[in-house]
Coordinates of N, CA and C in Angstrom, one line a residue:
Y1 N 0.8 -1.2 0.0 CA 0.0 0.0 0.0 C 0.9 1.2 0.0
L2 N 0.4 2.2 -0.8 CA 1.2 3.5 -0.8 C 0.6 4.4 0.3
T3 N 1.5 4.9 1.1 CA 1.1 5.8 2.2 C 1.2 7.3 1.7
E4 N 2.0 7.5 0.7 CA 2.2 8.9 0.2 C 1.6 9.0 -1.2
P5 N 1.0 10.1 -1.6 CA 0.5 10.2 -3.0 C 1.7 10.0 -4.0
Q6 N 1.3 9.3 -5.0 CA 2.3 9.0 -6.0 C 2.6 10.2 -6.9
Q7 N 3.8 10.6 -7.0 CA 4.2 11.7 -7.8 C 4.3 11.3 -9.3
V8 N 3.6 11.9 -10.2 CA 3.6 11.6 -11.6 C 4.6 12.5 -12.3
E9 N 5.5 12.0 -13.0 CA 6.5 12.8 -13.7 C 6.0 13.2 -15.0
M10 N 6.3 14.4 -15.4 CA 5.9 15.0 -16.7 C 6.9 14.3 -17.7
H11 N 6.4 13.9 -18.9 CA 7.2 13.3 -19.9 C 8.3 14.3 -20.3
P12 N 9.6 13.9 -20.4 CA 10.6 14.8 -20.8 C 10.4 15.5 -22.1
L13 N 9.8 14.9 -23.0 CA 9.5 15.5 -24.3 C 8.6 16.7 -24.2
Y14 N 7.6 16.6 -23.4 CA 6.7 17.7 -23.1 C 7.4 18.9 -22.4
Q15 N 8.3 18.5 -21.4 CA 9.0 19.5 -20.7 C 10.0 20.3 -21.7
D16 N 10.7 19.5 -22.4 CA 11.7 20.2 -23.4 C 11.0 21.0 -24.4
A17 N 9.9 20.5 -25.0 CA 9.2 21.3 -26.1 C 8.6 22.5 -25.5
S18 N 8.1 22.4 -24.3 CA 7.5 23.6 -23.7 C 8.5 24.6 -23.4
R19 N 9.7 24.2 -22.9 CA 10.8 25.1 -22.6 C 11.3 25.8 -23.9
V20 N 11.4 25.0 -24.9 CA 11.9 25.6 -26.2 C 10.9 26.6 -26.7
L21 N 9.6 26.3 -26.7 CA 8.6 27.3 -27.1 C 8.6 28.6 -26.3
A22 N 8.8 28.4 -25.0 CA 8.8 29.6 -24.1 C 10.0 30.5 -24.4
Q23 N 11.2 29.8 -24.6 CA 12.4 30.6 -24.9 C 12.3 31.2 -26.3
T24 N 11.6 30.5 -27.2 CA 11.4 31.1 -28.6 C 10.5 32.4 -28.5
E25 N 9.5 32.3 -27.7 CA 8.6 33.4 -27.5 C 9.3 34.6 -26.9
Q26 N 10.3 34.3 -26.0 CA 11.0 35.4 -25.4 C 12.2 35.8 -26.2
K27 N 12.2 35.4 -27.5 CA 13.3 35.7 -28.4 C 14.7 35.4 -28.0
Q28 N 14.8 34.2 -27.4 CA 16.1 33.7 -26.9 C 16.8 32.8 -28.0
G29 N 16.1 32.6 -29.1 CA 16.6 31.8 -30.2 C 15.5 31.2 -31.0
T30 N 15.9 30.5 -32.1 CA 14.9 29.8 -32.9 C 14.6 28.5 -32.3
I31 N 13.4 28.0 -32.8 CA 13.0 26.6 -32.3 C 14.1 25.6 -32.6
R32 N 14.6 25.7 -33.8 CA 15.6 24.7 -34.3 C 16.9 24.8 -33.4
R33 N 17.4 26.0 -33.2 CA 18.6 26.1 -32.4 C 18.4 25.7 -30.9
L34 N 17.3 26.1 -30.4 CA 17.0 25.7 -29.0 C 16.7 24.2 -28.8
A35 N 16.1 23.6 -29.8 CA 15.8 22.2 -29.7 C 17.1 21.3 -29.8
I36 N 18.2 21.8 -30.3 CA 19.4 21.0 -30.4 C 20.4 21.3 -29.3
A37 N 19.9 22.1 -28.3 CA 20.8 22.4 -27.2 C 21.1 21.2 -26.4
D38 N 22.2 21.2 -25.7 CA 22.7 20.1 -24.9 C 21.7 19.6 -23.9
A39 N 20.9 20.5 -23.3 CA 20.0 20.2 -22.2 C 18.8 19.4 -22.7
V40 N 18.5 19.4 -24.0 CA 17.4 18.7 -24.6 C 17.7 17.2 -24.8
R41 N 16.8 16.4 -24.3 CA 17.1 15.0 -24.3 C 16.9 14.3 -25.6
N42 N 15.7 14.5 -26.2 CA 15.4 13.9 -27.5 C 15.2 15.0 -28.5
K43 N 16.3 15.4 -29.1 CA 16.4 16.6 -30.0 C 15.4 16.5 -31.2
K44 N 15.4 15.4 -31.9 CA 14.6 15.2 -33.1 C 13.1 15.3 -32.7
A45 N 12.7 14.6 -31.7 CA 11.2 14.6 -31.3 C 10.8 16.0 -30.8
T46 N 11.7 16.6 -30.0 CA 11.5 17.9 -29.4 C 11.3 18.9 -30.5
L47 N 12.2 18.9 -31.5 CA 12.1 19.8 -32.7 C 10.8 19.6 -33.4
A48 N 10.4 18.4 -33.6 CA 9.2 18.1 -34.3 C 7.9 18.6 -33.6
I49 N 7.8 18.2 -32.3 CA 6.6 18.6 -31.6 C 6.5 20.1 -31.3
A50 N 7.7 20.7 -31.1 CA 7.7 22.2 -30.8 C 7.4 22.9 -32.1
S51 N 7.9 22.5 -33.2 CA 7.6 23.2 -34.5 C 6.1 23.1 -34.9
E52 N 5.6 21.9 -34.7 CA 4.2 21.7 -35.1 C 3.2 22.4 -34.1
T53 N 3.6 22.4 -32.8 CA 2.8 23.1 -31.8 C 2.7 24.6 -32.2
M54 N 3.9 25.1 -32.5 CA 3.9 26.6 -32.9 C 3.1 26.8 -34.2
R55 N 3.2 25.9 -35.1 CA 2.5 25.9 -36.4 C 1.0 26.0 -36.2
Y56 N 0.5 25.2 -35.3 CA -0.9 25.1 -35.0 C -1.3 25.9 -33.7
N57 N -0.5 26.8 -33.3 CA -0.8 27.6 -32.1 C -2.2 28.3 -32.1
Q58 N -2.6 28.9 -33.2 CA -3.9 29.6 -33.2 C -5.0 28.6 -33.1
V59 N -4.9 27.5 -33.8 CA -5.9 26.4 -33.8 C -6.0 25.9 -32.4
L60 N -4.9 25.6 -31.7 CA -4.9 25.0 -30.4 C -5.5 26.0 -29.4
E61 N -5.2 27.3 -29.5 CA -5.7 28.3 -28.6 C -7.3 28.3 -28.8
Q62 N -7.8 28.2 -30.0 CA -9.2 28.3 -30.2 C -9.9 27.0 -29.6
C63 N -9.3 25.8 -29.9 CA -9.8 24.6 -29.3 C -9.8 24.6 -27.8
L64 N -8.7 25.0 -27.2 CA -8.7 25.1 -25.8 C -9.7 26.1 -25.2
A65 N -9.9 27.2 -25.9 CA -10.9 28.1 -25.4 C -12.3 27.6 -25.5
E66 N -12.6 26.9 -26.7 CA -14.0 26.4 -26.9 C -14.2 25.2 -25.9
A67 N -13.2 24.5 -25.6 CA -13.4 23.3 -24.7 C -13.4 23.8 -23.2
G68 N -13.1 25.1 -22.9 CA -13.1 25.6 -21.6 C -11.9 25.3 -20.8
I69 N -10.8 25.0 -21.5 CA -9.5 24.7 -20.8 C -8.6 25.9 -20.8
A70 N -8.8 26.8 -21.7 CA -7.9 28.0 -21.9 C -7.7 28.7 -20.6
D71 N -8.8 28.8 -19.7 CA -8.6 29.5 -18.5 C -7.7 28.8 -17.5
K72 N -7.4 27.6 -17.7 CA -6.5 26.8 -16.9 C -5.0 27.0 -17.2
Q73 N -4.8 27.7 -18.3 CA -3.4 28.0 -18.7 C -2.6 28.7 -17.6
S74 N -3.2 29.5 -16.8 CA -2.5 30.2 -15.8 C -2.0 29.3 -14.7
E75 N -2.7 28.1 -14.6 CA -2.3 27.2 -13.5 C -1.1 26.4 -14.0
F76 N -0.8 26.3 -15.3 CA 0.3 25.5 -15.8 C 1.3 26.3 -16.5
Q77 N 2.4 25.7 -16.9 CA 3.4 26.5 -17.7 C 2.7 26.9 -19.0
P78 N 2.9 28.1 -19.5 CA 2.2 28.6 -20.6 C 2.1 27.7 -21.8
W79 N 3.2 27.0 -22.2 CA 3.2 26.2 -23.4 C 2.9 24.7 -23.2
I80 N 2.9 24.3 -22.0 CA 2.8 22.8 -21.7 C 1.4 22.3 -22.1
L81 N 0.4 23.1 -21.9 CA -1.0 22.8 -22.2 C -1.1 22.6 -23.7
K82 N -0.5 23.6 -24.5 CA -0.6 23.5 -25.9 C 0.2 22.4 -26.5
V83 N 1.3 22.1 -26.0 CA 2.1 20.9 -26.4 C 1.4 19.6 -26.2
M84 N 0.8 19.5 -25.1 CA 0.1 18.2 -24.8 C -1.2 18.2 -25.6
A85 N -1.9 19.3 -25.8 CA -3.1 19.3 -26.6 C -2.8 19.0 -28.1
Y86 N -1.6 19.5 -28.6 CA -1.2 19.2 -29.9 C -1.0 17.6 -30.0
D87 N -0.3 17.0 -29.1 CA 0.0 15.6 -29.1 C -1.4 14.8 -29.1
F88 N -2.3 15.3 -28.3 CA -3.6 14.6 -28.2 C -4.4 14.8 -29.5
L89 N -4.4 16.0 -30.1 CA -5.3 16.2 -31.2 C -4.6 15.8 -32.6
F90 N -3.4 16.1 -32.7 CA -2.7 15.9 -34.0 C -1.6 14.9 -34.0
G91 N -1.1 14.6 -32.8 CA 0.0 13.6 -32.7 C -0.4 12.2 -32.5
R92 N 0.0 11.7 -31.4 CA -0.3 10.3 -31.1 C -1.7 10.0 -30.7
G93 N -2.5 11.0 -30.4 CA -3.9 10.8 -30.0 C -4.0 10.4 -28.5
K94 N -2.9 10.4 -27.8 CA -2.9 10.2 -26.3 C -1.8 11.0 -25.7
I95 N -1.9 11.1 -24.4 CA -0.9 11.8 -23.6 C 0.1 10.8 -23.0
Q96 N 1.3 11.2 -23.0 CA 2.4 10.2 -22.6 C 2.7 10.3 -21.1
C97 N 1.9 11.0 -20.3 CA 2.2 11.0 -18.9 C 0.9 11.3 -18.1
G98 N 1.0 11.5 -16.8 CA -0.2 11.8 -16.0 C -0.1 13.2 -15.5
G99 N -0.7 13.5 -14.4 CA -0.7 14.8 -13.8 C -1.9 15.7 -14.2
A100 N -1.9 16.9 -13.6 CA -3.0 17.8 -13.7 C -3.3 18.2 -15.2
V101 N -2.2 18.5 -15.9 CA -2.4 18.9 -17.3 C -3.0 17.8 -18.1
A102 N -2.4 16.6 -18.0 CA -2.9 15.5 -18.8 C -4.4 15.2 -18.4
R103 N -4.7 15.3 -17.1 CA -6.1 15.1 -16.7 C -7.0 16.1 -17.3
A104 N -6.6 17.4 -17.3 CA -7.5 18.4 -17.9 C -7.8 18.1 -19.4
I105 N -6.7 17.7 -20.1 CA -6.9 17.4 -21.5 C -7.8 16.1 -21.7
K106 N -7.5 15.1 -20.9 CA -8.2 13.8 -21.1 C -9.7 14.0 -20.7
E107 N -10.0 14.8 -19.6 CA -11.3 15.0 -19.2 C -12.1 15.8 -20.2
N108 N -11.5 16.6 -21.0 CA -12.1 17.5 -22.0 C -11.8 17.0 -23.4
G109 N -11.3 15.8 -23.6 CA -10.9 15.3 -24.9 C -12.0 15.4 -25.9
T110 N -13.2 15.0 -25.6 CA -14.3 15.0 -26.5 C -14.6 16.4 -27.0
R111 N -14.6 17.4 -26.0 CA -14.9 18.8 -26.4 C -13.8 19.3 -27.2
L112 N -12.5 18.9 -26.9 CA -11.4 19.4 -27.8 C -11.6 18.9 -29.2
R113 N -11.9 17.6 -29.4 CA -12.0 17.1 -30.7 C -13.2 17.7 -31.4
E114 N -14.3 18.0 -30.7 CA -15.5 18.6 -31.3 C -15.1 20.0 -31.8
A115 N -14.4 20.7 -30.9 CA -14.0 22.1 -31.3 C -13.1 22.1 -32.5
L116 N -12.2 21.1 -32.7 CA -11.4 21.0 -33.8 C -12.2 20.7 -35.1
E117 N -13.2 19.8 -35.0 CA -14.0 19.4 -36.1 C -14.9 20.6 -36.6
T118 N -15.2 21.5 -35.7 CA -16.1 22.6 -36.2 C -15.3 23.7 -36.8
M119 N -14.0 23.7 -36.8 CA -13.2 24.7 -37.5 C -13.1 24.5 -39.0

């Protein structure tokens, strides 16, 4: 039996992509240059998901707003919600980790998909 709540780790890909996008937004470099930095664990996958998340940024913002998740962005890192929503809607179709962000997306998955279909 677990006596303490189990800590769920955020998938490193989501962490790295979110960090790259935040740094890009702050004009600290390009997505490509930041994604190949030494601190990034999976450079190719990080570059791919960060680039595509940025590409679909407006669509993701609209889907998150229509699904009622956009207001939760202040609770999480600014880009992590969009990276995970991208993976859910356009990528693998599932989230690679647990936690509050993943729970918010999974609980509103149907509304996210419906918002995407109406665009």
